[in-house]
Structure formats: structure tokens, C-alpha cells
PDB file of C-alpha atoms and ligand atoms in Angstrom:
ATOM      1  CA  UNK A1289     105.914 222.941  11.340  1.00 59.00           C
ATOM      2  CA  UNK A1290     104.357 219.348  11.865  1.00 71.00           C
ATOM      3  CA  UNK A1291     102.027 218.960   8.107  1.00 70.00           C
ATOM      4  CA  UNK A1292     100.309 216.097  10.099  1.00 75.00           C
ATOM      5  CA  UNK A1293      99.376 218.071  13.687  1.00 84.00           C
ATOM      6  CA  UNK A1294      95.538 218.235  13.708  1.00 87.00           C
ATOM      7  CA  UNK A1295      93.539 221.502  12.350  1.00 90.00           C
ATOM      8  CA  UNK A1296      91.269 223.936  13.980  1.00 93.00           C
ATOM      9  CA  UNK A1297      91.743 225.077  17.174  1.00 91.00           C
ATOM     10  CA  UNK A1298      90.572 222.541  20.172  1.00 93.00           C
ATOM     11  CA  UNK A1299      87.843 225.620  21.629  1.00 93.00           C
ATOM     12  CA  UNK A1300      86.438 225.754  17.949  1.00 96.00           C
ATOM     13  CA  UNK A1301      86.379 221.392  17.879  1.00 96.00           C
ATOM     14  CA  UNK A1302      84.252 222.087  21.411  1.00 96.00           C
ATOM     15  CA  UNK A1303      82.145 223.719  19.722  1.00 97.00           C
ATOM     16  CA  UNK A1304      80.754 221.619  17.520  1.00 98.00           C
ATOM     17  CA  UNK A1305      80.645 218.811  19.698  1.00 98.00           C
ATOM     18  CA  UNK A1306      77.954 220.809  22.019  1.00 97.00           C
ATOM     19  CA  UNK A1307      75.977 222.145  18.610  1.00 98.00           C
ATOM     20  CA  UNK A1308      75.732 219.122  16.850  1.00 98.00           C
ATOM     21  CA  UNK A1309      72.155 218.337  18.136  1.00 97.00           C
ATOM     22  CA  UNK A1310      70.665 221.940  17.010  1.00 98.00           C
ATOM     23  CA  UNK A1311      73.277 222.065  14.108  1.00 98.00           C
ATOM     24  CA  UNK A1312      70.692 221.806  11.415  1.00 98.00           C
ATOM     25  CA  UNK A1313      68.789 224.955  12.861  1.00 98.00           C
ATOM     26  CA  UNK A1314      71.182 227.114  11.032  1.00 98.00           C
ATOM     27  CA  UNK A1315      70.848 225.241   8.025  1.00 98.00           C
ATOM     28  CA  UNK A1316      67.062 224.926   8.118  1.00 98.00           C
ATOM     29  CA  UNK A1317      66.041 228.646   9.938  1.00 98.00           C
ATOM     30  CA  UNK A1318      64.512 226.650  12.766  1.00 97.00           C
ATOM     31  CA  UNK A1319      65.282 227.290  16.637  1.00 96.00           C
ATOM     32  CA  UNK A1320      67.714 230.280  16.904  1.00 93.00           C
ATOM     33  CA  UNK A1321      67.577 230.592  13.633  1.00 96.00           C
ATOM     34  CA  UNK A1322      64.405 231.528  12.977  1.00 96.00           C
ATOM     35  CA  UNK A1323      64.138 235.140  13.388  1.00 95.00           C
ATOM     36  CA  UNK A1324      67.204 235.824  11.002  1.00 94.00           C
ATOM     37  CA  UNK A1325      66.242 237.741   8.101  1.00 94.00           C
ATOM     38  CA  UNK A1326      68.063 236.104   5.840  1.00 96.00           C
ATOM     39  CA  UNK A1327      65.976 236.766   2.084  1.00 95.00           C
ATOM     40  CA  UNK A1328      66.447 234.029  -0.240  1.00 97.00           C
ATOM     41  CA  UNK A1329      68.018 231.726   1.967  1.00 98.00           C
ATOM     42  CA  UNK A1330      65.690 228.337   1.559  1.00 98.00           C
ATOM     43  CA  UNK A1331      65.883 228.821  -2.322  1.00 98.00           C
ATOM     44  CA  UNK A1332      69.720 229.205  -2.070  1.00 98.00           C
ATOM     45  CA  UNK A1333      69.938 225.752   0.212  1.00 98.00           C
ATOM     46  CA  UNK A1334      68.125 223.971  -2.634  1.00 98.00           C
ATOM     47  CA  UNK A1335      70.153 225.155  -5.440  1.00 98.00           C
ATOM     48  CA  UNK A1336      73.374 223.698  -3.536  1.00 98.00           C
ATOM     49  CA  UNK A1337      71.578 220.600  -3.087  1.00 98.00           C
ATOM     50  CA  UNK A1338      70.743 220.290  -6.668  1.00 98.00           C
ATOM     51  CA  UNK A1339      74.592 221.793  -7.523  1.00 98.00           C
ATOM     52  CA  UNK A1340      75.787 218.785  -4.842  1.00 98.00           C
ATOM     53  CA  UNK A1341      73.524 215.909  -6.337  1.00 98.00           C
ATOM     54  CA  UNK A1342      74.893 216.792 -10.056  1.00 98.00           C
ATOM     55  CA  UNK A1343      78.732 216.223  -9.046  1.00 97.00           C
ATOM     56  CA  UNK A1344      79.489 212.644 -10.299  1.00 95.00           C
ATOM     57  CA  UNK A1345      81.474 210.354  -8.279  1.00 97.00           C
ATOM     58  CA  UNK A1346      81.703 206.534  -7.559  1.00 97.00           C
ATOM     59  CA  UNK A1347      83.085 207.136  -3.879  1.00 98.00           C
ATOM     60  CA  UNK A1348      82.950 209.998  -2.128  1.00 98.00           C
ATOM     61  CA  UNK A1349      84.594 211.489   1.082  1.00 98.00           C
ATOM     62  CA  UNK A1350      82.832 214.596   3.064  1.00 98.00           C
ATOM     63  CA  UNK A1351      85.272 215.683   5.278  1.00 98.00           C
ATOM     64  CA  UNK A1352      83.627 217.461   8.678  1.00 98.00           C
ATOM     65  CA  UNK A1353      80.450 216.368   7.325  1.00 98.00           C
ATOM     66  CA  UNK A1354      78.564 217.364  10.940  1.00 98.00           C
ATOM     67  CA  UNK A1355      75.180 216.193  10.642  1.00 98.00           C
ATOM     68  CA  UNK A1356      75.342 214.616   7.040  1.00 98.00           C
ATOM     69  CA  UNK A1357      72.941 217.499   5.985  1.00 98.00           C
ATOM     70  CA  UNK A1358      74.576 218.160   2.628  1.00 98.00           C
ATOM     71  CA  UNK A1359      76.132 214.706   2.519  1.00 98.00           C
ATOM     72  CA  UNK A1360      72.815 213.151   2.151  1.00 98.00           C
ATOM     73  CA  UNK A1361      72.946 214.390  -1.136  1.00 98.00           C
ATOM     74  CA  UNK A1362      76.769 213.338  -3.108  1.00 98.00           C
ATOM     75  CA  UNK A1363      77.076 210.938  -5.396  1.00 95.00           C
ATOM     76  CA  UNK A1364      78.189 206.914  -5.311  1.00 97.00           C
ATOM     77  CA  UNK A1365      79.856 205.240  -2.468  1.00 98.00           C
ATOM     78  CA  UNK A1366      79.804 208.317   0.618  1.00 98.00           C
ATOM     79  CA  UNK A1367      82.206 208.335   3.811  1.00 98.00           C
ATOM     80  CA  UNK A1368      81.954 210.848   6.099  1.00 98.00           C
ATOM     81  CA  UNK A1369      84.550 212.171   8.370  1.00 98.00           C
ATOM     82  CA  UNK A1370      84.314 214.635  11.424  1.00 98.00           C
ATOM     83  CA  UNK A1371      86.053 215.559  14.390  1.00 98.00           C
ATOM     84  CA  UNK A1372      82.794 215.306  16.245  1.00 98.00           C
ATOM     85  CA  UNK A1373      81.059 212.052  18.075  1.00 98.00           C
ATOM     86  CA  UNK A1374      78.226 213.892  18.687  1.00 98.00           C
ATOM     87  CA  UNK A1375      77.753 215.338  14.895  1.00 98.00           C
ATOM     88  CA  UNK A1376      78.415 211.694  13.527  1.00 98.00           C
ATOM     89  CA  UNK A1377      76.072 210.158  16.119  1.00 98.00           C
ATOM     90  CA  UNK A1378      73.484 212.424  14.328  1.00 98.00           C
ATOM     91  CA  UNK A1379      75.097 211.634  10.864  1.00 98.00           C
ATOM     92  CA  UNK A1380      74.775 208.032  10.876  1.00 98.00           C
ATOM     93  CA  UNK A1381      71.401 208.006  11.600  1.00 98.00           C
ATOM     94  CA  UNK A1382      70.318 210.384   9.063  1.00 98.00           C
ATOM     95  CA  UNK A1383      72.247 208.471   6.518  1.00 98.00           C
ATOM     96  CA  UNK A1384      72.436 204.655   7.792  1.00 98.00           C
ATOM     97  CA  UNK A1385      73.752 203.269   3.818  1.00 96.00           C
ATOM     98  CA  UNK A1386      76.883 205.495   4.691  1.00 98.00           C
ATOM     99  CA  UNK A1387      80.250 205.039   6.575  1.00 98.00           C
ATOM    100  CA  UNK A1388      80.610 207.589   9.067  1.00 98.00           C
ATOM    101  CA  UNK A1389      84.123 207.610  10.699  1.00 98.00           C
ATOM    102  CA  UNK A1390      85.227 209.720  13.759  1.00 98.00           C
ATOM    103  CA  UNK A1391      88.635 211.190  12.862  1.00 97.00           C
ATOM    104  CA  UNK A1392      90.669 214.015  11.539  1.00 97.00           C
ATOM    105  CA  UNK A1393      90.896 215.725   8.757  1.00 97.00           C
ATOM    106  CA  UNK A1394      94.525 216.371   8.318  1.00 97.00           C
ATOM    107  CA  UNK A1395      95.992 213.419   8.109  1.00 96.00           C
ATOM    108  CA  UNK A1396      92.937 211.999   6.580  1.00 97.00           C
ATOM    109  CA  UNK A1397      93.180 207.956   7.710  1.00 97.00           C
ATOM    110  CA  UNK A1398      92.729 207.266   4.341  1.00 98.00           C
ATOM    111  CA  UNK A1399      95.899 206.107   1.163  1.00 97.00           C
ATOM    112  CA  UNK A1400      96.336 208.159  -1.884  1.00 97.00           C
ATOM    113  CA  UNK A1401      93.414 208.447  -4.224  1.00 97.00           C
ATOM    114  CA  UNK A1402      91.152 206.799  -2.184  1.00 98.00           C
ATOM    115  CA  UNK A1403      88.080 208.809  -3.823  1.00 98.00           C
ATOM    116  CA  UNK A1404      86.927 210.141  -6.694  1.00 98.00           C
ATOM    117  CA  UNK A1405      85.367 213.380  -4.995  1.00 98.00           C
ATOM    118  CA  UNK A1406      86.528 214.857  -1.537  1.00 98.00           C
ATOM    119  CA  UNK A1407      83.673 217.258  -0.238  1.00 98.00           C
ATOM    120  CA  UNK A1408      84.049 219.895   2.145  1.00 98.00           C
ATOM    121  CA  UNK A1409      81.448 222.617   3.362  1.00 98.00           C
ATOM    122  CA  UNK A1410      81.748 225.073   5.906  1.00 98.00           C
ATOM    123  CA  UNK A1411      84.940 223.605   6.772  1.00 98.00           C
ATOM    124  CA  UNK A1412      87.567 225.228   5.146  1.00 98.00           C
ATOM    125  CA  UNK A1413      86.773 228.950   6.312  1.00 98.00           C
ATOM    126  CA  UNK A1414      87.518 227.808   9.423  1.00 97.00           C
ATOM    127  CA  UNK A1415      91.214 227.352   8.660  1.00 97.00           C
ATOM    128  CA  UNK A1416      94.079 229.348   9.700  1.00 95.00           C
ATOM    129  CA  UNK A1417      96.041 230.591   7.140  1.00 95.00           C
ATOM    130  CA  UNK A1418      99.163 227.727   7.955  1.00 93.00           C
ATOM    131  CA  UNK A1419      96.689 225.054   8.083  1.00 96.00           C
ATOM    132  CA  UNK A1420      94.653 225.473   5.039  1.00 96.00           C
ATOM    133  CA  UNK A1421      97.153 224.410   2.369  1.00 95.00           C
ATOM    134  CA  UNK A1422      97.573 221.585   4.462  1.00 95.00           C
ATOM    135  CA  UNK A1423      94.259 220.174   4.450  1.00 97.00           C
ATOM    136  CA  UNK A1424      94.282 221.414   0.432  1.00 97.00           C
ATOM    137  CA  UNK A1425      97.378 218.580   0.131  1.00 96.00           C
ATOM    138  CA  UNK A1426      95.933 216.418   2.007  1.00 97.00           C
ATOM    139  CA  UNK A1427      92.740 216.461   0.097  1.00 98.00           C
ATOM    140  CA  UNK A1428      93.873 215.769  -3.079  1.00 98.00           C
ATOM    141  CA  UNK A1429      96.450 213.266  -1.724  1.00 97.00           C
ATOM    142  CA  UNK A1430      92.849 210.885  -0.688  1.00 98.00           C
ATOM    143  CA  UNK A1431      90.718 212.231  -3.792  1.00 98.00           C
ATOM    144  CA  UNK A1432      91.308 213.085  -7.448  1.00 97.00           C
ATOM    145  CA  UNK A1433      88.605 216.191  -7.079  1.00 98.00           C
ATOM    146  CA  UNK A1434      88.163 218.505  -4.336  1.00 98.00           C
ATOM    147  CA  UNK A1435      84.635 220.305  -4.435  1.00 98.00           C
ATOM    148  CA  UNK A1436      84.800 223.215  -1.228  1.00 98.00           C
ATOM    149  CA  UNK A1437      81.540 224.933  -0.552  1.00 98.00           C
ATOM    150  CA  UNK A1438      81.811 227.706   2.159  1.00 98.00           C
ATOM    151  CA  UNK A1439      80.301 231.258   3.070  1.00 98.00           C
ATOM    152  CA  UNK A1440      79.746 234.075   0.451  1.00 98.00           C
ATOM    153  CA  UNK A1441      81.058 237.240   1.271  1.00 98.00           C
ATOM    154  CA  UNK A1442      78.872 239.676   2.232  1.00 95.00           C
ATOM    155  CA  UNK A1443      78.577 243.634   3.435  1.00 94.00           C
ATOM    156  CA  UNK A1444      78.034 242.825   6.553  1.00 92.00           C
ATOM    157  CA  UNK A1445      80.292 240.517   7.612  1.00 94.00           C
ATOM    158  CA  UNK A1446      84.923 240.458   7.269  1.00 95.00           C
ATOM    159  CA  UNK A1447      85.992 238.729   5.065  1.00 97.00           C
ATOM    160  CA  UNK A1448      87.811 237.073   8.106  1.00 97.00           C
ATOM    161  CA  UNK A1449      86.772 237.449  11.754  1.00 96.00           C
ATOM    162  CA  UNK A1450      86.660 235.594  15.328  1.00 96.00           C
ATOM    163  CA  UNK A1451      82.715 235.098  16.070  1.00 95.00           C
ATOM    164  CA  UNK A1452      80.818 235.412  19.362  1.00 96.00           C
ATOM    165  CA  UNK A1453      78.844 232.620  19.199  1.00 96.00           C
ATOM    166  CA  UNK A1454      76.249 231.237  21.908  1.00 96.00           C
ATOM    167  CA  UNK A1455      74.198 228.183  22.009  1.00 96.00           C
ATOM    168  CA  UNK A1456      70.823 227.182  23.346  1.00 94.00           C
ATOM    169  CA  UNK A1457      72.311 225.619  26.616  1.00 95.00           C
ATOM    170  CA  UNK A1458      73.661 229.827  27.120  1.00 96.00           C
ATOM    171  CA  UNK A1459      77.491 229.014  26.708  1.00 96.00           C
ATOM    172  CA  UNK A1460      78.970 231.221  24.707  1.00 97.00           C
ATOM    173  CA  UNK A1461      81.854 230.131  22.465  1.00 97.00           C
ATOM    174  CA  UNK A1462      84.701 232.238  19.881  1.00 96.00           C
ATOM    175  CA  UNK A1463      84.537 230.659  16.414  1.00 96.00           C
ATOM    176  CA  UNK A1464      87.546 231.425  13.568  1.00 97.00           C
ATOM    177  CA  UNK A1465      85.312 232.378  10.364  1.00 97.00           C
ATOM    178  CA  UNK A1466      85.754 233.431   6.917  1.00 98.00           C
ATOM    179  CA  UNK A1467      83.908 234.727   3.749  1.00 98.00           C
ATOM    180  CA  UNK A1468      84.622 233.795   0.139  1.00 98.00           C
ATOM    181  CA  UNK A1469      84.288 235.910  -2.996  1.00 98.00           C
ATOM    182  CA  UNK A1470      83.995 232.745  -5.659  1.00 98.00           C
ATOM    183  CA  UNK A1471      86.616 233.657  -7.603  1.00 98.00           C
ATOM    184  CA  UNK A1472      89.136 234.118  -4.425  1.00 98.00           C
ATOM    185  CA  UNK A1473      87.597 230.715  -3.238  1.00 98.00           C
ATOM    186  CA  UNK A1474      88.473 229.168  -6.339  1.00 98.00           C
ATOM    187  CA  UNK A1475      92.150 230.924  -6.357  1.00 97.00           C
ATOM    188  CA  UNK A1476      92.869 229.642  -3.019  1.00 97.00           C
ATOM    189  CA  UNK A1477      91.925 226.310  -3.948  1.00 97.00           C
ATOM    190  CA  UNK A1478      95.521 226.748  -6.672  1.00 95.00           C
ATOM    191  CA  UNK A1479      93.399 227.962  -9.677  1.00 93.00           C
ATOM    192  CA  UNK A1480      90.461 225.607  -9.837  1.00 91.00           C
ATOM    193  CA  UNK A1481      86.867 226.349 -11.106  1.00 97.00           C
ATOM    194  CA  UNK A1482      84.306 228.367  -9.825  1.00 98.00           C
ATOM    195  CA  UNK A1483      80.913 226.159  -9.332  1.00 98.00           C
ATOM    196  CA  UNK A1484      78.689 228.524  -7.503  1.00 98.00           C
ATOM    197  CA  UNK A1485      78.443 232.023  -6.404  1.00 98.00           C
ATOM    198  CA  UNK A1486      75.461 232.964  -4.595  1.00 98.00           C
ATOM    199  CA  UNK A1487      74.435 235.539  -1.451  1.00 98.00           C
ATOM    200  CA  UNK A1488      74.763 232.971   0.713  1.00 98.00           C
ATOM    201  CA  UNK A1489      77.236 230.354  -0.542  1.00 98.00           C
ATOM    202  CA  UNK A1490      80.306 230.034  -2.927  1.00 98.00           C
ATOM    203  CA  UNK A1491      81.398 226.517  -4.345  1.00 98.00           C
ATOM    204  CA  UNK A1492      84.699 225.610  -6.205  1.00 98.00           C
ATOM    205  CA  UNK A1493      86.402 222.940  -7.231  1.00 98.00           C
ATOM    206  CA  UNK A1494      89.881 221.664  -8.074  1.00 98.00           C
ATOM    207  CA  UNK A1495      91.247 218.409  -9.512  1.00 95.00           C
ATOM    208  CA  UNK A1496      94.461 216.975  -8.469  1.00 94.00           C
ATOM    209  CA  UNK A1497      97.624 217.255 -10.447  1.00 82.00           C
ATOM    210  CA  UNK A1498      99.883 214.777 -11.577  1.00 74.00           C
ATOM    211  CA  UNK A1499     101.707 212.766  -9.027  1.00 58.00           C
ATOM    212  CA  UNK A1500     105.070 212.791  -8.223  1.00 53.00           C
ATOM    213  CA  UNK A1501     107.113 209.656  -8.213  1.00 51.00           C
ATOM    214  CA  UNK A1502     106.241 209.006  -4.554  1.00 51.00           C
ATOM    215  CA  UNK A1503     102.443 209.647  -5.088  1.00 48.00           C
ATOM    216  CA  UNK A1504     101.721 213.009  -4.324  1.00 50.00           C
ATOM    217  CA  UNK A1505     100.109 215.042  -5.793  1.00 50.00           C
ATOM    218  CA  UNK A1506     102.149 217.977  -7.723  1.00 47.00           C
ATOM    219  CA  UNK A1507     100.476 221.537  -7.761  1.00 48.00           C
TER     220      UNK A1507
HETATM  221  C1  SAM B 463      80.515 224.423  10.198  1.00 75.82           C
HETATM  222  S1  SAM B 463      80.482 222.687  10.502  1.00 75.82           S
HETATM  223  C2  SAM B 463      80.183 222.066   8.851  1.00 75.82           C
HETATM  224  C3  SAM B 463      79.429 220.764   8.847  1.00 75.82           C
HETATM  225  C4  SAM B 463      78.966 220.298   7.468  1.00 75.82           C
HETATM  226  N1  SAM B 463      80.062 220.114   6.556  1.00 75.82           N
HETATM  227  C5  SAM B 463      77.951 221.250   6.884  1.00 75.82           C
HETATM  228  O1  SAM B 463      78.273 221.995   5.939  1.00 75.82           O
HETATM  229  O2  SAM B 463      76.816 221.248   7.381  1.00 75.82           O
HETATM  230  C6  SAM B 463      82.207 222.339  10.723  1.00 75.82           C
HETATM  231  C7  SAM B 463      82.475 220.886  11.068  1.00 75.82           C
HETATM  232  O3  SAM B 463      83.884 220.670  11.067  1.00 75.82           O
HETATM  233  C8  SAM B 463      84.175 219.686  12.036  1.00 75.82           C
HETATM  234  N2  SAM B 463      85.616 219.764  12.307  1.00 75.82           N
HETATM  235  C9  SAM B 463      86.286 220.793  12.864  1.00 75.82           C
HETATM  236  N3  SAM B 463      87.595 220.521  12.902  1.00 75.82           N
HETATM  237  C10 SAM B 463      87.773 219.295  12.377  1.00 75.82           C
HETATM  238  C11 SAM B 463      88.915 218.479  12.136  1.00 75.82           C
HETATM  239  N4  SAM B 463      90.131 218.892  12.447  1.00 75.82           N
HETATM  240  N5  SAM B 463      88.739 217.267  11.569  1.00 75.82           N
HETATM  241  C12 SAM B 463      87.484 216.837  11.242  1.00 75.82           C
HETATM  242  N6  SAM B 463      86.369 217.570  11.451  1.00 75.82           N
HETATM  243  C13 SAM B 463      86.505 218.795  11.992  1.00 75.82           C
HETATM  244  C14 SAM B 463      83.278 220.071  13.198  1.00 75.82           C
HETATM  245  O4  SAM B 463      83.128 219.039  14.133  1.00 75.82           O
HETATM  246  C15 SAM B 463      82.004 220.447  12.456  1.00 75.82           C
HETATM  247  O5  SAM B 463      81.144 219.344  12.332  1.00 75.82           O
END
């Protein structure tokens, strides 16, 4: 196994690229979005925010930040990272006092504790199961604290399932997705802290171990 090959499948990196411009529908219940009956959704977006703008950090990385919707909202000095020129076109000019930077997220093109807080949402559910503790090491290689925010688990969805997905322009895309219980999020994460557990969302956190004598971080 390469630990620096790329994550997430190239279809699934498509993807994104074509949503980015009606990305925030999903997060907002605009366009598609809006006839989803999805009770208590708005209020559930505002308590992450307010969970998000409470984490303290003097520079902080969101890793496949898309359109910058949640990264608006972290603490101190922000980069954002993302696969997608599209998404980070839309990124950078939502947020112009932040670096937004093309690129992967495993490797990360940044040295060892580069940050204080890595972010991810919505990111790591789309992991297969050989790349996630991947990205895990290579998140707390950049970042002392890793803060993942993904989807709740719910009855009507697998915990882990390949999507049909379609988009406004009619193509119609297959999408790698999972579902979190908060304390299984926070278990996979190698026994951090659970920070949220909603309908909607989940949100844990783990800080980085001690380092080994070349650097890395020991779990
Ligand atoms: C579901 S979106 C989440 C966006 C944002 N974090 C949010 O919560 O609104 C997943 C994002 O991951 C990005 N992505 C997928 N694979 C990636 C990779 N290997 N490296 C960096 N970004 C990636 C996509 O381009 C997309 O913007």
C-alpha cells in the first residue's frame, strides 16, 4: 500500500468539481434542496456554527473545505484545502482574509504541526475503510487537534452506502457515503471526544499524541 496515493475515488473528486456552484443548496435547503423534509435542519446548521466558532485555535486548516461554508466560521489564522478548483474558486471569494490552496488531502503539502486545529466536515465519511486511517495520520501529523464533523446516523439511511446522486445539469453521479453514531465517530477517530450529536450531524475530536523521535505522531 502507497500511505501517500491520493484519497477518494477520481468519479467521487468529479463530482464535486461539477457541484461546487449549487453546493451550498444542500447546506442552505435552497434549489434541489428545497422540498426535503428535513425537520429541524436550519436550527441544527446554527448550532454547528456556534459549536465551530467556540473551538479555539491560532491557525487553522479545513481540509476539503468546498465552498468555505463552515470555514467561514473557525478560529485564528484559516487555510483551506480541497481537491476542487471549482469549490475553492467559490471559497476564496466567500472568504477573501483566507488562504485557499488547491491540493490533496493525504499528503497534506503542509510539515508537522503546522496548525493548531485541522477541520474536516463531510469529508471523512467519504473514506474507504484503507484510506481513512491514513488521512487520520496525516491529520495529526499537520495539526495538534483534529475536530471531524460528518453525517448522523439515521433510520433511513446505512450506516455505509454508494449514493445515486444527480445534479441540476441531469448527470447523474455514484457517491461513497457514510453515517456516524457520535460515539463510533469519536472511536474511529482512536478514542477522542464526542463534541456533538445531533439528527443531522455528529462532531468529534481528537488531539495528537506524543511524537516519536522522527516527529510523528504516536497513537
Ligand atoms: C461533502 S464535500 C464537504 C465540503 C465542506 N467541508 C462542507 O462540509 O461543506 C466534500 C469535499 O471533499 C473534497 N475532496 C474530495 N476528495 C478530496 C481529496 N482527496 N483531497 C482534498 N479534497 C477532497 C471535495 O472536492 C468536496 O469539496
Amino acid at each position: 500500500m502507497d500511505i501517500a496515493a491520493p484519497v477518494v475515488a477520481e468519479s467521487i473528486r468529479a463530482y464535486y468539481e461539477r457541484r461546487a456552484d449549487e453546493y451550498d443548496d444542500w447546506w442552505l435547503g435552497t434549489g434541489s434542496f428545497a422540498a426535503r423534509n428535513r425537520p429541524s435542519w436550519p436550527d441544527e446548521v446554527v448550532e454547528l456554527i456556534t459549536l465551530i466558532g467556540s473551538l479555539r485555535s491560532r491557525r487553522t486548516l479545513d481540509v476539503a473545505c468546498g465552498t468555505a461554508f463552515l470555514t467561514q466560521h473557525l478560529g485564528g489564522e484559516i487555510v483551506g484545502v480541497d481537491q476542487s478548483p471549482a469549490m475553492i474558486a467559490v471559497a476564496r471569494e466567500r472568504l477573501p482574509t483566507a488562504e485557499f490552496i488547491c491540493a490533496e488531502a493525504v499528503p497534506l503539502p503542509f510539515e508537522d504541526e503546522s496548525f493548531e486545529l485541522v477541520f474536516a466536515s463531510h469529508f471523512y465519511g467519504h473514506l474507504l475503510t484503507e484510506e481513512r486511517s491514513r488521512f487520520l495520520a496525516e491529520a495529526l501529523r499537520v495539526g495538534k487537534q483534529l475536530v471531524v464533523v460528518d453525517a448522523a446516523q439515521r433510520a433511513d439511511v446505512s450506516s455505509e452506502e454508494w449514493q445515486r446522486r444527480e445534479l441540476g445539469d441531469g448527470s447523474v453521479h455514484r457517491v461513497y457515503k457514510r453515517y456516524f453514531t457520535a460515539p463510533g465517530l469519536a472511536r474511529e477517530l482512536g478514542g477522542g471526544s464526542v463534541l456533538h450529536a445531533g439528527r443531522w450531524f455528529v462532531a468529534a475530536s481528537i488531539e495528537a499524541g506524543p511524537r516519536s523521535d522522527s516527529g510523528h505522531a504516536v497513537r
